[in-house]
Amino acid sequence: MRKIQQLFAFLMLAFSTNLLAAETSAFGELVGSISRSVDGFFNDYTGWFVGLIFYSVPVGEANFPIIVGWLLLAATIFTVYFGFIQFRRAGLSIDIVRGKFTNPNAKEEGEVSHFQALTTALSGTVGLGNIAGVGAALAIGGPGATFWMILCGLLGMASKFCECTLGVKYRTVLPSGVVSGGPMYYLSRGLEERGLPSLGKFLAIGFALMCILGSFGGGNMFQANQAHAMLTYAFDVPSEYGVITGLVLAALVFSVIVGGMPSIASVTEKVVPWMALLYVGMSVIVILANFGQIGAAISAIFEGAFTGAGVAGGFIGALIQGLKRATFSNEAGVGSAAIAHSAVKTKEPVTEGLVSLLEPFIDTVIICTMTALVITIAGLNTMPFNGEGLTGVTLTAASFTATAGIFKYFLAVAVILFAFSTMISWSYYGLKAWTYLFGEGSKVELAFKILFCFFVVVGATIQFGAVIDFSDAAIFAMSIFNILGLYFLMPVVKKELKSFIARVASGEIKRYDDKAESNSSEKA
């Protein structure tokens, strides 16, 4: 952590002492030219792919993306199939995270604890989508989008349970102790067990390709780009200085990911709780400072959810925006989180499935809802909702600063932390997809890590639209391969779940809390 602090100090020093004086308008023009060329290339040659993945059908006055329906349908099916597990076993999930079922004296395969796996996966989902994405959803769908966002987040918990249980069950543990897991492995091996080896291989390769592309774009370049944009917004850092922001972020990212999953988990278990507390704390202050508006805000959310008054598309518009934001934010069904959870120290796959179902609750039900309440309260206090025509991160930032101007700077810190944590998690996702396709080995891994950090610099330097559209499409294309395989494999998960619950009930799987430990000591 000391190295990270030193690098952040260097960033501030670079800006304060104007080390970038050598940059000229000519350089800015060169960057702009490169940006337009890259963006034009992606627009000309990948536009068809983006249009295919995000194909929409008209529903009332709004357009409904088929990919959102694909993710929502899967979440609903898994919720019913597993008996509403996210509600019935929430207490058990929390106990597992707290280590109540972890034998402190046992050495189990894996690289990280349940808590570290959870924070690593959360760092990949809790990010700019919670700030900018919710702002965009409410700007278009109004406060009512919040209700549907929460509902979709709750259903998505079952999708996470299913994919992360399979991630542990079919993972590979190398002789060095390094773990490789995720959809690439459970799609190929799981479907081979069920007599569908060709389909499994096809789905696994398709998923891995999309995962690599998504890691370079939405999990990397977009994060660096928005981090620099927030520095420009909050601290008036010239936009042309993006190359320095990129270099510093790349150095930070490389210093973490070069150590592999244990290093990534060590950072995320420290960064994620603090960045979440910072953001939620700011939200709570805004909400309490406007205590008299809480009732009106909640009423606006419920009224807008079923009437959609005053927003584009009416009721359907509010519903679609809520569903889009939840599915785009928590990535339930995309399969990315299963890669991180596969590295956990456990011999019981279901334990990590239960841990993972907490992610959509934290990401969507808590953090996204906090953002929505802040925006709704600001709209009630200062203007007709979104009367200033703001959207995305600008709407969210304006909503916070309406209560206290200093929140602009705290929000900038939160954005940078969110971007950084997302990048290190997605570097791991992309790496595991990379090694699945090209083989394990230190040289293969180092090549990916250097390439990933190169794209950090590119992302902070250039401005683009089509590049991000393509990478977003790649991330959600992952869900097509992943969910299709999950439908074939969900009976495997159900069998694992029944076995685990039965052994917990019988006492075969023991609890290791203070009371149990004291009783065992007395017997000894």
XYZ file of C-alpha atoms in Angstrom:
524
model
C 0.000 0.000 0.000
C 2.953 2.351 0.650
C 3.908 2.123 -3.034
C 0.357 3.012 -4.028
C 0.353 6.027 -1.690
C 3.675 7.197 -3.117
C 2.379 6.942 -6.675
C -0.754 8.916 -5.784
C 1.486 11.557 -4.190
C 3.485 11.681 -7.402
C 0.272 12.282 -9.358
C -0.673 15.238 -7.199
C 2.892 16.603 -7.386
C 2.858 16.322 -11.160
C -0.297 18.382 -11.389
C 0.640 20.960 -8.740
C 4.118 21.667 -10.119
C 2.937 21.756 -13.739
C 5.292 19.050 -14.947
C 3.211 18.902 -18.081
C 4.183 22.348 -19.308
C 5.951 20.749 -22.263
C 2.648 19.578 -23.726
C 1.447 21.871 -26.462
C -1.689 22.436 -28.448
C -0.012 20.546 -31.290
C 0.120 17.472 -29.086
C -3.561 17.917 -28.270
C -4.369 18.068 -31.954
C -2.350 14.899 -32.557
C -4.235 13.094 -29.792
C -7.524 14.306 -31.240
C -6.566 13.029 -34.671
C -5.653 9.612 -33.272
C -8.917 9.519 -31.299
C -10.988 10.209 -34.395
C -9.087 7.620 -36.430
C -9.473 4.884 -33.809
C -13.111 5.732 -33.226
C -13.794 5.816 -36.949
C -12.219 2.386 -37.402
C -14.411 0.828 -34.706
C -17.499 2.599 -36.002
C -16.899 1.367 -39.567
C -15.942 -2.227 -38.799
C -17.664 -3.169 -35.522
C -20.891 -1.182 -35.679
C -22.768 -4.260 -36.891
C -21.654 -6.203 -33.806
C -22.781 -3.450 -31.419
C -26.119 -3.201 -33.197
C -26.594 -6.970 -32.979
C -25.816 -7.275 -29.242
C -27.885 -4.239 -28.259
C -30.701 -4.904 -30.712
C -33.905 -3.370 -29.339
C -37.591 -3.823 -29.998
C -40.204 -1.098 -29.560
C -42.321 -1.422 -26.417
C -44.834 1.401 -26.182
C -42.931 4.641 -26.693
C -39.579 3.127 -25.625
C -37.087 0.627 -27.042
C -36.301 -2.521 -25.059
C -32.834 -4.107 -25.564
C -33.153 -7.862 -26.070
C -29.933 -8.473 -24.107
C -31.532 -6.940 -20.993
C -34.482 -9.293 -21.357
C -32.063 -12.213 -21.746
C -30.372 -11.369 -18.435
C -33.632 -10.610 -16.603
C -35.296 -13.823 -17.791
C -32.324 -15.874 -16.589
C -32.346 -14.141 -13.191
C -36.063 -14.889 -12.792
C -35.680 -18.538 -13.824
C -32.741 -19.098 -11.437
C -34.626 -17.385 -8.597
C -37.588 -19.749 -8.962
C -35.481 -22.848 -9.708
C -33.341 -22.428 -6.593
C -36.314 -21.674 -4.362
C -35.689 -17.932 -3.837
C -32.315 -18.758 -2.333
C -31.251 -15.108 -2.109
C -33.934 -14.506 0.529
C -33.967 -17.872 2.313
C -30.181 -18.253 2.725
C -29.002 -14.659 3.194
C -28.071 -15.307 6.829
C -26.013 -18.342 5.846
C -24.227 -16.261 3.199
C -23.198 -13.662 5.764
C -21.984 -16.356 8.176
C -19.768 -17.845 5.454
C -18.230 -14.434 4.687
C -17.563 -13.977 8.407
C -15.663 -17.279 8.440
C -18.159 -19.211 10.540
C -17.771 -22.288 8.319
C -14.027 -21.963 7.713
C -11.798 -24.347 9.644
C -8.850 -22.175 10.778
C -6.597 -25.230 11.035
C -7.378 -26.711 7.617
C -5.344 -26.044 4.483
C -7.664 -25.863 1.496
C -6.954 -25.319 -2.188
C -7.295 -21.751 -3.345
C -5.585 -18.378 -3.143
C -7.909 -16.007 -1.244
C -10.478 -15.946 1.565
C -14.245 -15.691 1.056
C -14.119 -12.008 1.995
C -11.246 -11.281 -0.402
C -13.044 -13.050 -3.259
C -16.168 -11.009 -2.523
C -14.309 -7.681 -2.474
C -12.396 -8.530 -5.658
C -15.606 -9.316 -7.518
C -17.302 -6.245 -6.019
C -14.443 -4.039 -7.162
C -15.236 -5.113 -10.712
C -18.927 -4.182 -10.448
C -19.026 -1.313 -7.947
C -17.721 1.424 -10.181
C -18.606 4.268 -12.463
C -21.873 2.573 -13.405
C -23.115 3.283 -9.898
C -22.421 6.986 -10.389
C -22.775 7.821 -14.078
C -25.064 4.933 -15.027
C -27.702 5.665 -12.409
C -27.609 9.335 -13.355
C -28.307 8.400 -16.970
C -31.101 6.004 -15.970
C -32.901 8.598 -13.855
C -32.388 11.367 -16.401
C -34.275 9.253 -18.945
C -36.558 7.087 -16.805
C -37.197 9.384 -13.853
C -37.195 8.392 -10.159
C -39.419 5.400 -10.919
C -36.497 3.632 -12.584
C -35.107 3.097 -9.048
C -37.849 0.618 -8.115
C -37.207 -1.614 -11.127
C -33.477 -1.311 -10.591
C -33.861 -2.707 -7.054
C -36.143 -5.527 -8.209
C -33.726 -6.588 -10.930
C -30.823 -6.472 -8.478
C -32.646 -8.787 -6.095
C -33.388 -11.293 -8.869
C -29.804 -11.112 -10.139
C -28.546 -12.501 -6.830
C -29.685 -15.968 -7.955
C -27.719 -15.697 -11.221
C -24.538 -14.900 -9.287
C -25.146 -17.881 -6.990
C -25.447 -20.268 -9.928
C -22.406 -19.137 -11.922
C -20.047 -18.752 -8.956
C -20.888 -22.199 -7.547
C -19.949 -23.676 -10.923
C -16.804 -21.532 -11.043
C -15.416 -23.258 -7.945
C -16.628 -26.734 -8.894
C -14.887 -26.828 -12.269
C -11.799 -24.710 -11.554
C -8.211 -25.770 -12.251
C -5.573 -25.657 -9.505
C -2.031 -25.658 -10.890
C 0.887 -27.349 -9.051
C 2.044 -23.861 -8.001
C -1.267 -23.319 -6.211
C -2.476 -20.727 -8.754
C -6.169 -21.118 -9.596
C -7.810 -20.672 -12.980
C -11.568 -20.773 -13.128
C -14.702 -19.162 -14.462
C -17.143 -19.759 -17.323
C -14.376 -20.905 -19.709
C -13.818 -23.944 -17.487
C -17.327 -24.813 -16.339
C -18.741 -24.396 -19.839
C -16.186 -26.756 -21.392
C -15.917 -29.304 -18.577
C -19.473 -29.143 -17.294
C -21.074 -29.585 -20.686
C -18.612 -32.348 -21.526
C -19.867 -34.205 -18.442
C -23.407 -33.824 -19.768
C -22.460 -35.227 -23.169
C -22.114 -31.919 -25.014
C -18.338 -31.428 -25.427
C -18.500 -29.546 -28.746
C -21.094 -27.073 -27.497
C -19.126 -26.585 -24.297
C -15.899 -25.844 -26.152
C -17.634 -23.407 -28.492
C -19.276 -21.515 -25.630
C -16.037 -21.437 -23.619
C -13.951 -20.014 -26.489
C -16.643 -17.481 -27.383
C -16.848 -16.341 -23.771
C -13.052 -16.051 -23.438
C -12.742 -13.920 -26.587
C -15.478 -11.536 -25.454
C -13.985 -11.364 -21.965
C -10.576 -10.266 -23.283
C -12.121 -7.578 -25.488
C -14.352 -6.399 -22.645
C -11.427 -6.218 -20.236
C -9.509 -3.901 -22.574
C -12.497 -1.616 -23.152
C -15.181 -1.271 -20.499
C -12.993 -2.773 -17.780
C -9.985 -0.626 -18.639
C -10.009 2.207 -21.208
C -13.421 3.545 -20.177
C -12.406 3.564 -16.499
C -9.167 5.467 -17.190
C -10.990 7.874 -19.483
C -13.641 8.741 -16.906
C -11.081 9.018 -14.095
C -9.221 11.688 -16.047
C -12.503 13.388 -16.961
C -13.337 13.634 -13.251
C -9.902 15.137 -12.506
C -10.635 17.726 -15.173
C -14.091 18.416 -13.695
C -13.025 18.675 -10.046
C -9.461 20.000 -10.184
C -9.351 21.761 -13.579
C -6.624 19.424 -14.836
C -6.244 20.150 -18.579
C -7.767 17.436 -20.713
C -4.521 17.246 -22.723
C -2.760 15.886 -19.627
C -4.518 12.555 -19.949
C -1.285 10.818 -20.899
C 0.159 11.542 -17.435
C -3.002 10.357 -15.712
C -2.782 7.226 -17.830
C 0.878 6.597 -17.022
C 0.333 6.983 -13.279
C -2.774 4.768 -13.318
C -0.920 2.199 -15.435
C 1.952 2.168 -12.912
C -0.513 1.697 -10.059
C -2.355 -1.080 -11.847
C 0.825 -2.901 -12.841
C 2.251 -2.698 -9.313
C -0.817 -4.610 -8.111
C -1.558 -7.098 -10.901
C 2.062 -8.225 -11.303
C 1.614 -10.112 -8.025
C -1.368 -12.107 -9.280
C -4.643 -12.818 -7.497
C -3.253 -12.684 -3.915
C -1.914 -9.180 -4.585
C -5.163 -8.050 -6.224
C -7.246 -9.457 -3.363
C -4.980 -7.841 -0.777
C -5.636 -4.431 -2.338
C -9.352 -4.875 -2.983
C -10.096 -6.020 0.570
C -8.706 -2.667 1.731
C -9.868 -0.360 -1.063
C -13.408 -1.641 -1.663
C -14.778 -1.223 1.897
C -13.296 2.274 2.167
C -14.476 3.484 -1.233
C -17.946 2.085 -0.548
C -18.031 3.750 2.886
C -16.890 7.053 1.380
C -19.584 7.019 -1.273
C -22.386 5.700 0.941
C -21.315 8.111 3.696
C -21.646 11.091 1.348
C -25.027 9.799 0.240
C -26.252 9.399 3.817
C -25.149 12.956 4.660
C -27.086 14.339 1.678
C -30.155 12.291 2.566
C -30.082 13.303 6.261
C -29.421 16.945 5.384
C -32.651 16.817 3.393
C -34.553 14.651 5.859
C -37.839 16.381 5.167
C -37.691 15.303 1.528
C -37.170 11.576 2.125
C -40.890 10.804 2.163
C -41.492 12.773 -1.022
C -38.526 11.088 -2.717
C -39.786 7.599 -1.867
C -43.255 8.566 -3.088
C -41.759 9.836 -6.351
C -39.923 6.533 -6.809
C -43.035 4.376 -6.304
C -45.348 6.676 -8.236
C -42.897 6.914 -11.126
C -42.375 3.132 -11.143
C -45.996 2.467 -12.058
C -46.970 5.635 -13.903
C -43.722 6.995 -15.335
C -45.216 10.455 -15.248
C -43.152 13.097 -17.012
C -40.420 10.824 -18.377
C -39.593 9.416 -21.791
C -41.685 6.340 -22.532
C -43.904 6.682 -19.449
C -44.216 3.586 -17.253
C -42.399 1.400 -19.809
C -39.581 3.937 -20.044
C -39.061 3.910 -16.267
C -39.125 0.093 -16.200
C -36.637 -0.296 -19.056
C -34.148 2.198 -17.612
C -34.281 0.533 -14.194
C -33.734 -2.923 -15.647
C -30.919 -1.706 -17.900
C -29.056 -0.030 -15.066
C -29.314 -3.009 -12.725
C -28.202 -5.562 -15.309
C -25.439 -3.296 -16.619
C -24.201 -2.508 -13.110
C -24.074 -5.801 -11.201
C -23.161 -8.021 -14.199
C -25.270 -10.893 -12.827
C -25.337 -13.505 -15.579
C -22.359 -12.005 -17.434
C -20.043 -14.542 -15.774
C -17.186 -12.190 -14.898
C -17.512 -12.559 -11.114
C -17.197 -16.351 -11.320
C -13.572 -15.871 -12.412
C -12.694 -14.051 -9.178
C -14.717 -16.339 -6.914
C -13.042 -19.420 -8.376
C -9.828 -18.517 -6.518
C -11.391 -18.906 -3.051
C -9.998 -21.266 -0.438
C -12.730 -23.868 -0.096
C -13.634 -27.422 -1.024
C -17.376 -26.671 -1.016
C -18.456 -24.911 -4.258
C -21.815 -23.859 -2.809
C -20.167 -21.770 -0.088
C -18.787 -19.359 -2.655
C -22.036 -19.337 -4.589
C -23.767 -18.196 -1.417
C -21.125 -15.536 -0.811
C -21.433 -14.189 -4.347
C -25.176 -13.619 -4.162
C -24.461 -10.725 -1.792
C -22.830 -8.747 -4.628
C -25.948 -7.546 -6.499
C -27.476 -6.578 -3.160
C -24.490 -4.398 -2.225
C -23.906 -3.054 -5.732
C -27.473 -2.399 -6.869
C -29.853 -2.487 -3.914
C -27.599 -0.392 -1.644
C -25.141 1.711 -3.663
C -27.211 2.364 -6.796
C -30.260 3.127 -4.646
C -28.245 5.626 -2.604
C -27.304 7.417 -5.837
C -30.920 7.416 -6.975
C -32.147 8.884 -3.677
C -29.545 11.664 -3.785
C -30.525 12.582 -7.357
C -34.255 12.431 -6.596
C -33.911 14.600 -3.475
C -31.817 17.156 -5.375
C -34.466 17.290 -8.086
C -37.219 17.846 -5.529
C -35.278 20.621 -3.799
C -33.733 22.600 -6.619
C -35.635 22.078 -9.868
C -38.215 20.040 -11.714
C -36.558 16.630 -12.049
C -33.545 17.022 -14.318
C -34.807 20.440 -15.337
C -31.281 21.526 -16.218
C -30.863 18.811 -18.852
C -28.058 17.045 -16.992
C -27.356 13.348 -17.392
C -24.881 10.676 -16.311
C -22.036 11.698 -14.028
C -22.871 15.416 -14.383
C -26.366 14.869 -12.976
C -24.983 12.809 -10.078
C -22.238 15.353 -9.334
C -24.682 18.270 -9.459
C -27.006 16.415 -7.089
C -24.253 15.948 -4.487
C -22.909 19.489 -4.781
C -26.427 20.907 -4.376
C -26.043 19.993 -0.692
C -22.336 20.809 -0.245
C -19.895 22.082 -2.855
C -16.989 20.207 -1.277
C -18.611 16.913 -2.300
C -17.315 17.583 -5.805
C -13.810 16.750 -4.590
C -14.852 13.741 -2.523
C -16.771 12.445 -5.517
C -13.634 12.802 -7.645
C -11.711 10.654 -5.150
C -14.519 8.068 -5.211
C -14.522 7.973 -9.023
C -10.752 7.442 -9.155
C -10.948 4.650 -6.561
C -13.866 3.050 -8.383
C -11.982 3.215 -11.690
C -8.760 1.843 -10.201
C -10.450 -1.073 -8.440
C -12.457 -1.950 -11.539
C -9.310 -2.000 -13.662
C -7.383 -4.373 -11.392
C -10.322 -6.772 -11.178
C -10.958 -6.767 -14.906
C -7.250 -7.293 -15.534
C -7.621 -10.587 -13.672
C -10.748 -11.534 -15.634
C -9.022 -10.791 -18.927
C -5.858 -12.604 -17.842
C -7.713 -15.829 -17.044
C -9.519 -15.707 -20.392
C -6.147 -15.024 -22.060
C -4.404 -17.981 -20.412
C -7.357 -20.232 -21.229
C -6.843 -19.489 -24.919
C -3.041 -19.222 -25.050
C -1.883 -21.420 -22.179
C -0.524 -20.880 -18.670
C 2.967 -19.518 -18.110
C 4.802 -16.497 -16.713
C 5.702 -15.092 -20.146
C 2.143 -15.418 -21.429
C 0.809 -13.694 -18.308
C 3.381 -10.894 -18.418
C 2.538 -10.170 -22.049
C -1.126 -9.686 -21.164
C -0.369 -7.499 -18.148
C 1.865 -5.177 -20.172
C -0.740 -4.974 -22.949
C -3.469 -4.236 -20.402
C -1.456 -1.388 -18.860
C -0.760 0.026 -22.318
C -4.515 0.326 -22.869
C -4.824 2.180 -19.542
C -2.667 4.947 -21.026
C -4.592 4.863 -24.310
C -7.918 5.103 -22.490
C -6.913 8.141 -20.435
C -5.459 9.897 -23.482
C -8.017 9.606 -26.263
C -11.707 10.403 -26.536
C -13.936 7.829 -28.120
C -17.503 6.634 -28.430
C -17.538 3.653 -30.802
C -14.642 1.960 -28.973
C -16.603 1.946 -25.713
C -19.785 0.868 -27.483
C -17.880 -2.108 -28.875
C -16.332 -3.083 -25.524
C -19.698 -2.782 -23.764
C -21.182 -5.039 -26.422
C -18.367 -7.539 -25.841
C -19.054 -7.598 -22.086
C -22.736 -8.313 -22.605
C -22.013 -10.809 -25.347
C -20.317 -12.778 -22.563
C -23.787 -13.324 -21.049
C -25.060 -15.012 -24.221
C -22.411 -17.752 -24.001
C -22.553 -17.930 -20.200
C -26.304 -18.111 -19.598
C -26.876 -20.651 -22.369
C -24.438 -22.954 -20.561
C -25.972 -22.202 -17.140
C -29.334 -23.557 -18.294
C -27.689 -26.930 -18.985
C -25.696 -26.888 -15.738
C -28.184 -25.572 -13.176
C -29.204 -29.147 -12.144
C -25.554 -29.662 -11.122
C -25.774 -26.598 -8.881
C -29.045 -27.758 -7.351
C -27.519 -31.122 -6.482
C -24.548 -29.383 -4.832
C -26.894 -27.102 -2.894
C -29.056 -29.928 -1.545
C -25.982 -31.844 -0.433
C -24.443 -28.835 1.298
C -27.608 -27.793 3.140
C -28.212 -31.371 4.301
C -24.675 -31.647 5.688
C -24.968 -28.297 7.447
C -28.253 -29.389 9.034
C -26.801 -32.727 10.165
C -23.703 -31.107 11.652
C -21.327 -32.847 9.239
C -20.232 -29.393 8.091
C -19.271 -27.661 11.309
C -19.476 -24.060 12.427
C -16.303 -22.478 13.759
C -17.574 -19.613 15.873
C -16.436 -18.594 19.356
C -19.007 -20.745 21.106
C -18.130 -23.846 19.121
C -14.430 -23.293 19.716
C -14.908 -22.859 23.463
C -17.017 -26.020 23.661
C -14.415 -28.022 21.747
C -11.702 -26.708 24.082
C -13.692 -27.761 27.141
C -14.205 -31.262 25.720
C -10.521 -31.544 25.001
